[in-house]
JSON list of C-alpha atoms in Angstrom, two decimals:
[
{"chain": "W", "resi": 1, "resn": "TRP", "atom": "CA", "xyz": [7.39, -9.12, 8.15]},
{"chain": "W", "resi": 2, "resn": "ALA", "atom": "CA", "xyz": [10.79, -7.50, 8.30]},
{"chain": "W", "resi": 3, "resn": "ASP", "atom": "CA", "xyz": [11.30, -6.24, 11.35]},
{"chain": "W", "resi": 4, "resn": "ASN", "atom": "CA", "xyz": [10.75, -7.20, 15.11]},
{"chain": "W", "resi": 5, "resn": "THR", "atom": "CA", "xyz": [7.28, -5.04, 15.00]},
{"chain": "W", "resi": 6, "resn": "HIS", "atom": "CA", "xyz": [3.96, -6.11, 14.86]},
{"chain": "W", "resi": 7, "resn": "ASN", "atom": "CA", "xyz": [2.15, -5.14, 11.21]},
{"chain": "W", "resi": 8, "resn": "ALA", "atom": "CA", "xyz": [-0.98, -3.29, 11.55]},
{"chain": "W", "resi": 9, "resn": "MET", "atom": "CA", "xyz": [-2.71, -5.10, 8.93]},
{"chain": "W", "resi": 10, "resn": "GLY", "atom": "CA", "xyz": [-1.83, -8.95, 8.49]},
{"chain": "W", "resi": 11, "resn": "LEU", "atom": "CA", "xyz": [-4.61, -11.26, 9.75]},
{"chain": "W", "resi": 12, "resn": "VAL", "atom": "CA", "xyz": [-6.62, -13.16, 7.74]},
{"chain": "W", "resi": 13, "resn": "GLU", "atom": "CA", "xyz": [-9.80, -11.26, 9.05]},
{"chain": "W", "resi": 14, "resn": "GLN", "atom": "CA", "xyz": [-8.32, -8.42, 7.98]},
{"chain": "W", "resi": 15, "resn": "GLN", "atom": "CA", "xyz": [-7.88, -9.08, 4.10]},
{"chain": "W", "resi": 16, "resn": "HIS", "atom": "CA", "xyz": [-9.99, -7.56, 1.77]},
{"chain": "W", "resi": 17, "resn": "SER", "atom": "CA", "xyz": [-12.03, -10.68, -0.05]},
{"chain": "W", "resi": 18, "resn": "GLY", "atom": "CA", "xyz": [-11.98, -10.28, -3.79]},
{"chain": "W", "resi": 19, "resn": "PHE", "atom": "CA", "xyz": [-8.02, -8.63, -3.47]},
{"chain": "W", "resi": 20, "resn": "GLU", "atom": "CA", "xyz": [-4.95, -11.55, -3.19]},
{"chain": "W", "resi": 21, "resn": "VAL", "atom": "CA", "xyz": [-2.61, -10.42, -0.58]},
{"chain": "W", "resi": 22, "resn": "SER", "atom": "CA", "xyz": [0.64, -9.81, -3.00]},
{"chain": "W", "resi": 23, "resn": "SER", "atom": "CA", "xyz": [1.78, -6.72, -4.74]},
{"chain": "W", "resi": 24, "resn": "GLU", "atom": "CA", "xyz": [-0.48, -7.00, -7.47]},
{"chain": "W", "resi": 25, "resn": "GLY", "atom": "CA", "xyz": [-3.33, -7.07, -4.82]},
{"chain": "W", "resi": 26, "resn": "GLN", "atom": "CA", "xyz": [-2.88, -3.96, -3.67]},
{"chain": "W", "resi": 27, "resn": "TYR", "atom": "CA", "xyz": [-2.43, -2.36, -7.16]},
{"chain": "W", "resi": 28, "resn": "ALA", "atom": "CA", "xyz": [-5.90, -3.60, -7.93]},
{"chain": "W", "resi": 29, "resn": "PHE", "atom": "CA", "xyz": [-7.03, -2.37, -4.41]},
{"chain": "W", "resi": 30, "resn": "PHE", "atom": "CA", "xyz": [-5.62, 1.03, -4.53]},
{"chain": "W", "resi": 31, "resn": "ARG", "atom": "CA", "xyz": [-6.79, 1.74, -8.65]},
{"chain": "W", "resi": 32, "resn": "ALA", "atom": "CA", "xyz": [-10.43, 0.09, -6.74]},
{"chain": "W", "resi": 33, "resn": "VAL", "atom": "CA", "xyz": [-10.12, 2.97, -4.26]},
{"chain": "W", "resi": 34, "resn": "VAL", "atom": "CA", "xyz": [-9.50, 5.60, -6.48]},
{"chain": "W", "resi": 35, "resn": "GLU", "atom": "CA", "xyz": [-11.72, 4.45, -8.77]},
{"chain": "W", "resi": 36, "resn": "THR", "atom": "CA", "xyz": [-14.46, 4.97, -6.46]},
{"chain": "W", "resi": 37, "resn": "ALA", "atom": "CA", "xyz": [-12.91, 8.24, -5.22]},
{"chain": "W", "resi": 38, "resn": "GLN", "atom": "CA", "xyz": [-13.39, 9.61, -8.79]},
{"chain": "W", "resi": 39, "resn": "TYR", "atom": "CA", "xyz": [-16.81, 8.28, -9.36]},
{"chain": "W", "resi": 40, "resn": "ALA", "atom": "CA", "xyz": [-17.93, 9.99, -6.10]},
{"chain": "W", "resi": 41, "resn": "GLY", "atom": "CA", "xyz": [-16.41, 13.40, -7.52]},
{"chain": "W", "resi": 42, "resn": "ALA", "atom": "CA", "xyz": [-13.43, 13.46, -4.98]},
{"chain": "W", "resi": 43, "resn": "ALA", "atom": "CA", "xyz": [-10.58, 16.02, -5.90]},
{"chain": "W", "resi": 44, "resn": "GLY", "atom": "CA", "xyz": [-8.30, 13.36, -5.46]},
{"chain": "W", "resi": 45, "resn": "ILE", "atom": "CA", "xyz": [-6.78, 10.84, -2.61]},
{"chain": "W", "resi": 46, "resn": "PHE", "atom": "CA", "xyz": [-4.29, 10.74, -0.10]},
{"chain": "W", "resi": 47, "resn": "TYR", "atom": "CA", "xyz": [-2.05, 7.58, 0.78]},
{"chain": "W", "resi": 48, "resn": "TRP", "atom": "CA", "xyz": [-0.31, 7.64, 4.43]},
{"chain": "W", "resi": 49, "resn": "GLY", "atom": "CA", "xyz": [3.22, 6.38, 5.01]},
{"chain": "W", "resi": 50, "resn": "GLY", "atom": "CA", "xyz": [3.53, 4.68, 1.76]},
{"chain": "W", "resi": 51, "resn": "GLU", "atom": "CA", "xyz": [7.00, 4.95, 2.39]},
{"chain": "W", "resi": 52, "resn": "TRP", "atom": "CA", "xyz": [7.34, 3.43, 5.95]},
{"chain": "W", "resi": 53, "resn": "VAL", "atom": "CA", "xyz": [9.38, 0.15, 5.32]},
{"chain": "W", "resi": 54, "resn": "ALA", "atom": "CA", "xyz": [11.53, -1.55, 7.63]},
{"chain": "W", "resi": 55, "resn": "VAL", "atom": "CA", "xyz": [14.99, -0.53, 7.29]},
{"chain": "W", "resi": 56, "resn": "ASP", "atom": "CA", "xyz": [16.69, -3.52, 9.78]},
{"chain": "W", "resi": 57, "resn": "THR", "atom": "CA", "xyz": [15.39, -7.15, 10.71]},
{"chain": "W", "resi": 58, "resn": "GLN", "atom": "CA", "xyz": [16.23, -6.64, 14.58]},
{"chain": "W", "resi": 59, "resn": "ASP", "atom": "CA", "xyz": [14.83, -3.01, 14.83]},
{"chain": "W", "resi": 60, "resn": "GLU", "atom": "CA", "xyz": [12.41, -3.42, 17.57]},
{"chain": "W", "resi": 61, "resn": "HIS", "atom": "CA", "xyz": [11.04, -0.03, 16.51]},
{"chain": "W", "resi": 62, "resn": "GLY", "atom": "CA", "xyz": [10.59, -0.99, 13.10]},
{"chain": "W", "resi": 63, "resn": "SER", "atom": "CA", "xyz": [7.27, 0.07, 10.69]},
{"chain": "W", "resi": 64, "resn": "ALA", "atom": "CA", "xyz": [3.75, -1.20, 11.51]},
{"chain": "W", "resi": 65, "resn": "TRP", "atom": "CA", "xyz": [2.71, -0.47, 7.95]},
{"chain": "W", "resi": 66, "resn": "GLU", "atom": "CA", "xyz": [5.49, -2.14, 5.92]},
{"chain": "W", "resi": 67, "resn": "ASN", "atom": "CA", "xyz": [3.06, -4.11, 4.33]},
{"chain": "W", "resi": 68, "resn": "GLN", "atom": "CA", "xyz": [0.95, -1.52, 3.88]},
{"chain": "W", "resi": 69, "resn": "ALA", "atom": "CA", "xyz": [3.76, 0.66, 1.82]},
{"chain": "W", "resi": 70, "resn": "LEU", "atom": "CA", "xyz": [4.04, 1.56, -1.49]},
{"chain": "W", "resi": 71, "resn": "PHE", "atom": "CA", "xyz": [8.09, 0.27, -2.08]},
{"chain": "W", "resi": 72, "resn": "ASP", "atom": "CA", "xyz": [9.69, -2.94, -1.26]},
{"chain": "W", "resi": 73, "resn": "PHE", "atom": "CA", "xyz": [12.47, -4.06, 1.68]},
{"chain": "W", "resi": 74, "resn": "ASP", "atom": "CA", "xyz": [14.69, -2.93, -1.04]},
{"chain": "W", "resi": 75, "resn": "GLY", "atom": "CA", "xyz": [13.26, 0.48, -1.87]},
{"chain": "W", "resi": 76, "resn": "ASN", "atom": "CA", "xyz": [12.11, -0.40, -5.47]},
{"chain": "W", "resi": 77, "resn": "PRO", "atom": "CA", "xyz": [8.59, 0.96, -6.08]},
{"chain": "W", "resi": 78, "resn": "LEU", "atom": "CA", "xyz": [5.50, -1.46, -5.91]},
{"chain": "W", "resi": 79, "resn": "PRO", "atom": "CA", "xyz": [3.23, -1.78, -8.76]},
{"chain": "W", "resi": 80, "resn": "ALA", "atom": "CA", "xyz": [0.37, 0.37, -7.10]},
{"chain": "W", "resi": 81, "resn": "LEU", "atom": "CA", "xyz": [2.52, 3.25, -6.82]},
{"chain": "W", "resi": 82, "resn": "ASN", "atom": "CA", "xyz": [1.90, 3.61, -10.73]},
{"chain": "W", "resi": 83, "resn": "VAL", "atom": "CA", "xyz": [-1.85, 4.34, -10.01]},
{"chain": "W", "resi": 84, "resn": "TYR", "atom": "CA", "xyz": [-0.47, 7.84, -9.48]},
{"chain": "W", "resi": 85, "resn": "ARG", "atom": "CA", "xyz": [1.18, 8.01, -12.57]},
{"chain": "W", "resi": 86, "resn": "GLU", "atom": "CA", "xyz": [-2.02, 7.15, -13.93]},
{"chain": "W", "resi": 87, "resn": "MET", "atom": "CA", "xyz": [-3.76, 9.56, -12.44]},
{"chain": "W", "resi": 88, "resn": "ALA", "atom": "CA", "xyz": [-1.11, 12.16, -13.15]},
{"chain": "W", "resi": 89, "resn": "GLU", "atom": "CA", "xyz": [-2.30, 11.26, -16.92]},
{"chain": "W", "resi": 90, "resn": "GLY", "atom": "CA", "xyz": [-5.62, 11.12, -16.82]},
{"chain": "W", "resi": 91, "resn": "ASN", "atom": "CA", "xyz": [-6.13, 7.64, -17.21]},
{"chain": "W", "resi": 92, "resn": "LYS", "atom": "CA", "xyz": [-9.80, 7.47, -15.42]},
{"chain": "W", "resi": 93, "resn": "PRO", "atom": "CA", "xyz": [-11.62, 4.01, -14.78]}
]
């Protein structure tokens, strides 16, 4: 939480077992989703709001998706964003 907006995810019961709550866990989960889609014959995937990070800690209308974004609070890409590059380069599971 980097603003005063409640996040859509964050409660312990919302966490997916087998994936740690970290940028590395986000990468592993996203990669697993992509691998599942590829195995099922999907043409692609869509990640909604990957850039939605809070811009002001006092913002009451910040981002409820900030802890699912593909960028940190300084605008740096998180490891999960590399999954798109891996897909584009043809790296399949």
